[in-house]
CSV table of C-alpha atoms in Angstrom, one decimal:
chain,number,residue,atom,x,y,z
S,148,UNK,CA,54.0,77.1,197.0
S,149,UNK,CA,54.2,73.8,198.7
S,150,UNK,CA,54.8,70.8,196.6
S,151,UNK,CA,54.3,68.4,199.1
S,152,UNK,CA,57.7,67.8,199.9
S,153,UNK,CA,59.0,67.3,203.7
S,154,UNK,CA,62.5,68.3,203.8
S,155,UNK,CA,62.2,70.4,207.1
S,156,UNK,CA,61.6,67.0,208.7
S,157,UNK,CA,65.2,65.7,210.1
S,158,UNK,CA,66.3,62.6,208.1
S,159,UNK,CA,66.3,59.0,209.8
S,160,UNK,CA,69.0,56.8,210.5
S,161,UNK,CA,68.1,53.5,209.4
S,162,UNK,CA,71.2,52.0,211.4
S,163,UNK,CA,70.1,54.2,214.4
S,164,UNK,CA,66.6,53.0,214.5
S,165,UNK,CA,67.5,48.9,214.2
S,166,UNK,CA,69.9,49.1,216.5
S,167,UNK,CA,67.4,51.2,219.1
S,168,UNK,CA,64.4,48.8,218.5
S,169,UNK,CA,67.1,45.6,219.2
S,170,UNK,CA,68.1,46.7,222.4
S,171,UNK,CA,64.7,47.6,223.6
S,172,UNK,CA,64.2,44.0,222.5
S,173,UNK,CA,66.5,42.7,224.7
S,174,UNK,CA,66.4,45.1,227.3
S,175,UNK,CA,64.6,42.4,229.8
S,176,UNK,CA,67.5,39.4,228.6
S,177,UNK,CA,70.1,40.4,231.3
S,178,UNK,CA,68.1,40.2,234.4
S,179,UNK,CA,66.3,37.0,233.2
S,180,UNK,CA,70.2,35.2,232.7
S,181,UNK,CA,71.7,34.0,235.8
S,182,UNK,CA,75.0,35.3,236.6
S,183,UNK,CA,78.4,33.2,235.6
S,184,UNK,CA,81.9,33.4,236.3
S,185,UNK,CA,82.5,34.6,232.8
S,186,UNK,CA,80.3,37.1,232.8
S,187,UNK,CA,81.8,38.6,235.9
S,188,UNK,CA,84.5,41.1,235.5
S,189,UNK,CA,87.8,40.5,237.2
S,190,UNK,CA,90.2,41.8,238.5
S,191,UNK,CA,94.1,42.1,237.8
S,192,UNK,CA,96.6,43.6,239.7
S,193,UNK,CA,99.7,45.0,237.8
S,194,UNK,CA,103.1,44.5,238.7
S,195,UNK,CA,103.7,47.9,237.8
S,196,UNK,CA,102.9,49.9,240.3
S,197,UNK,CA,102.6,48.6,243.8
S,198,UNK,CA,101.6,51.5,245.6
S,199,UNK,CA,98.9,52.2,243.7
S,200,UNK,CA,97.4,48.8,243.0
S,201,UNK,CA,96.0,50.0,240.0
S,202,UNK,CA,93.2,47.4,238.8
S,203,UNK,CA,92.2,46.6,235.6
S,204,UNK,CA,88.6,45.0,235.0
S,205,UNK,CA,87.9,43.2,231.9
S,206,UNK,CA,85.1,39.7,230.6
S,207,UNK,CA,87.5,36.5,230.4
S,208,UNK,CA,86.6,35.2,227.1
S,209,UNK,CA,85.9,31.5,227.0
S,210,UNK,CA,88.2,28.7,226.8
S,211,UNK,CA,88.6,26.9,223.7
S,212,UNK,CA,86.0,23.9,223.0
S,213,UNK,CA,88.2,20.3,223.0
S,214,UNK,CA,87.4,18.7,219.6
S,215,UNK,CA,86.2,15.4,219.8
S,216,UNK,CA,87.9,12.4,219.6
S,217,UNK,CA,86.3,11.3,216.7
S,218,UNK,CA,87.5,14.3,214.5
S,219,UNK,CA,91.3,14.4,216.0
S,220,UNK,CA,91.2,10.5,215.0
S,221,UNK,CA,89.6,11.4,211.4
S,222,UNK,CA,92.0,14.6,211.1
S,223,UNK,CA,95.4,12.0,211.5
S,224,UNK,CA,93.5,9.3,209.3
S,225,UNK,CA,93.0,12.4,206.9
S,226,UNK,CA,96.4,13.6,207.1
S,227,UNK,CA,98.2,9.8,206.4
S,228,UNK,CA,95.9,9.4,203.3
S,229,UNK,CA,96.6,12.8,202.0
S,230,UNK,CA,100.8,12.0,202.3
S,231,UNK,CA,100.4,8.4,201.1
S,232,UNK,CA,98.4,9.9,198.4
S,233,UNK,CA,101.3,12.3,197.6
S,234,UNK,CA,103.7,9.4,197.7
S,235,UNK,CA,101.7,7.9,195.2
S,236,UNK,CA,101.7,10.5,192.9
S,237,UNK,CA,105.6,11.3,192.9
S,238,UNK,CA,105.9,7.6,191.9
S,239,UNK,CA,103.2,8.3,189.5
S,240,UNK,CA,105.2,11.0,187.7
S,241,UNK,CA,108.6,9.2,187.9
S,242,UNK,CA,106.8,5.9,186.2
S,243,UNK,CA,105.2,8.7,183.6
S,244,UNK,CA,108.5,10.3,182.9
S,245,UNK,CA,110.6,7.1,182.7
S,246,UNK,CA,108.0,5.8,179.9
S,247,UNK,CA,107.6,9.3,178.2
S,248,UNK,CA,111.6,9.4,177.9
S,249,UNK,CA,111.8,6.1,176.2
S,250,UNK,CA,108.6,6.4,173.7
S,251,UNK,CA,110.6,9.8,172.8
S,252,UNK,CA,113.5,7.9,172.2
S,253,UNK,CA,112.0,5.2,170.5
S,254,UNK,CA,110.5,7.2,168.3
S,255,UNK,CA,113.4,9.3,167.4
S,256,UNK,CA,115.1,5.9,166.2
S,257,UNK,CA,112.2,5.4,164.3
S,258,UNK,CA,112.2,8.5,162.8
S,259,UNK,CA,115.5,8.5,162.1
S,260,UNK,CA,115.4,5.2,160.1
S,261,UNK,CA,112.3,6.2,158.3
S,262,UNK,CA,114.7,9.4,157.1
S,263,UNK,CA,117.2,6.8,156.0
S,264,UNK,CA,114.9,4.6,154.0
S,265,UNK,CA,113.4,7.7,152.5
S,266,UNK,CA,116.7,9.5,151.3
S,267,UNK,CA,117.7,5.8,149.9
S,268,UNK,CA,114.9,5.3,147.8
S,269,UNK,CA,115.1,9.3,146.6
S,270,UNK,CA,118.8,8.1,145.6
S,271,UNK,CA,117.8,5.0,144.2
S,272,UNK,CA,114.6,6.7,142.2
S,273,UNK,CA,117.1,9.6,141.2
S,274,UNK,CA,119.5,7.2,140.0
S,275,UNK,CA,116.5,5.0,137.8
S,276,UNK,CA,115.3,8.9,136.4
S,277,UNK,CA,118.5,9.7,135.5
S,278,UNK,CA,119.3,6.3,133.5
S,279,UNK,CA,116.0,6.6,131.9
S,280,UNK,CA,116.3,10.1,131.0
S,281,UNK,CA,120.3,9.4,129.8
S,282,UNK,CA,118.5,6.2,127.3
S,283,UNK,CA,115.6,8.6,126.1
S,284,UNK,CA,118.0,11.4,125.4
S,285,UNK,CA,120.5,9.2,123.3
S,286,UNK,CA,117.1,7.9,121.1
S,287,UNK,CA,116.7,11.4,119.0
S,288,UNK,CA,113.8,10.8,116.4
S,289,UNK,CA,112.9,13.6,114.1
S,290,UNK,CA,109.6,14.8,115.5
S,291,UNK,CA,109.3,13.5,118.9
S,292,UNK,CA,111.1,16.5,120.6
S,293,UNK,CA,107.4,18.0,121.4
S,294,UNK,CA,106.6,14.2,122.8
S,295,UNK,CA,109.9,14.4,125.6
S,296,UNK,CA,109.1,17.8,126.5
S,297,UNK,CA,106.1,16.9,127.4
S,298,UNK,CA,107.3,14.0,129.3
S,299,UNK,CA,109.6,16.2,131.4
S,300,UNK,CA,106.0,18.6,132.4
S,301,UNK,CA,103.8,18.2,135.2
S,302,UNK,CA,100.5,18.3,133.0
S,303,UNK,CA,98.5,17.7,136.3
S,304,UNK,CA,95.9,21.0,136.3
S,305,UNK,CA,95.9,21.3,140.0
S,306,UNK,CA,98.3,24.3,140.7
S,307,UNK,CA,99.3,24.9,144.4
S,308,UNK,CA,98.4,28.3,145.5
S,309,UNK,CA,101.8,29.7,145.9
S,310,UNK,CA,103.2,28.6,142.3
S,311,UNK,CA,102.4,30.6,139.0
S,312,UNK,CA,99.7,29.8,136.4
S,313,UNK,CA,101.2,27.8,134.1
S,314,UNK,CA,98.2,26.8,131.9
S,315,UNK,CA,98.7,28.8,128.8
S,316,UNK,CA,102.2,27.4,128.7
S,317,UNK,CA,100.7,24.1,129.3
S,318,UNK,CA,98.2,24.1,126.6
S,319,UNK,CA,100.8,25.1,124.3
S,320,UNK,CA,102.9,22.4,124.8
S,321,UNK,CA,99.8,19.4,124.5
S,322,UNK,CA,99.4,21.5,120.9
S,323,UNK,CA,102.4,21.5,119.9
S,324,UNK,CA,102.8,17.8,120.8
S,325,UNK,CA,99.6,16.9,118.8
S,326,UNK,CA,100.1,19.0,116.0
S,327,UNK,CA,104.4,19.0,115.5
S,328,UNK,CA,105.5,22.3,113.6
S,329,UNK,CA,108.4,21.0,111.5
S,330,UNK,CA,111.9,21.9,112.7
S,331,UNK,CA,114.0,23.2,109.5
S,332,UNK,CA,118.0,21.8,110.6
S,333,UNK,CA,120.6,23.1,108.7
């Protein structure tokens, strides 16, 4: 049963056939060129073997074109700009380092002093809480105890994430401070 398929037929070479139909395309070039020195083969004779002057044949390949003037002139202009450039630049990054090293110092001595200033007003604060807090505590009234304690409580109902819920002690307190249970002393 024949499906129509041709596999007895040998398979084509695609490289094969372009390179068969490009030299039958320029099959007729060479005869229409006219011969040059470089397309003549020379010969060598080696030192190698005298006797049998042995000769080797072989296409000289062409010399190397001469760039023009123009480009060997723009190369070197080229060149210079490209090391003054790089002068530049060194300078550059000398200049930037000299002024990055002072700003850093400079703002280490400002930092510093703004730590100073800060830990002597902390000191000075401190020292204000601590004579206020010594006064208060000397002034003991019968029924104001709920009142100081809830002087010495942060009553502000924004709670960082990380501390516990204080509310319910909170709320306590503001209750008690309204409404004062009476303390019996003995």
């Amino acid at each position: 049963m024949d499906f129509g398929d041709n596999f007895d037929q040998p398979e084509v070479d695609p490289a094969a056939e372009f390179l068969a139909r490009e030299q039958s395309a320029l099959a007729g070039l060479e005869d229409e060129l006219p011969p040059t020195a470089a397309a003549q083969p020379e010969k060598v004779k080696t030192e190698e073997d005298d006797s049998n002057d042995f000769e080797i044949s072989y296409r000289s390949a062409k010399p190397p074109m001469e760039e023009p003037e123009k480009i060997k002139k723009w190369r070197e202009d080229q060149k210079k700009r490209l090391e003054e450039k790089d002068r530049d630049e060194e300078k550059k990054k000398e200049e930037l380092k000299v002024q990055a090293k002072k700003e850093l110092e400079d703002w280490y001595k400002q930092h510093e002093e703004s730590i100073t200033k800060t830990k002597s007003s902390n000191r000075e604060s401190a020292k204000n809480a601590e004579k206020n807090f010594v006064a208060e505590s000397t002034e003991i009234e019968p029924g104001t105890e709920w009142e100081r304690i809830a002087k010495l409580c942060d009553f502000n109902p924004k709670a960082s994430k990380t501390s516990r819920d204080v509310s319910r002690m909170r709320s306590i307190i503001l209750q008690l401070k309204q409404n004062p249970v009476a303390i019996k002393r003995a």
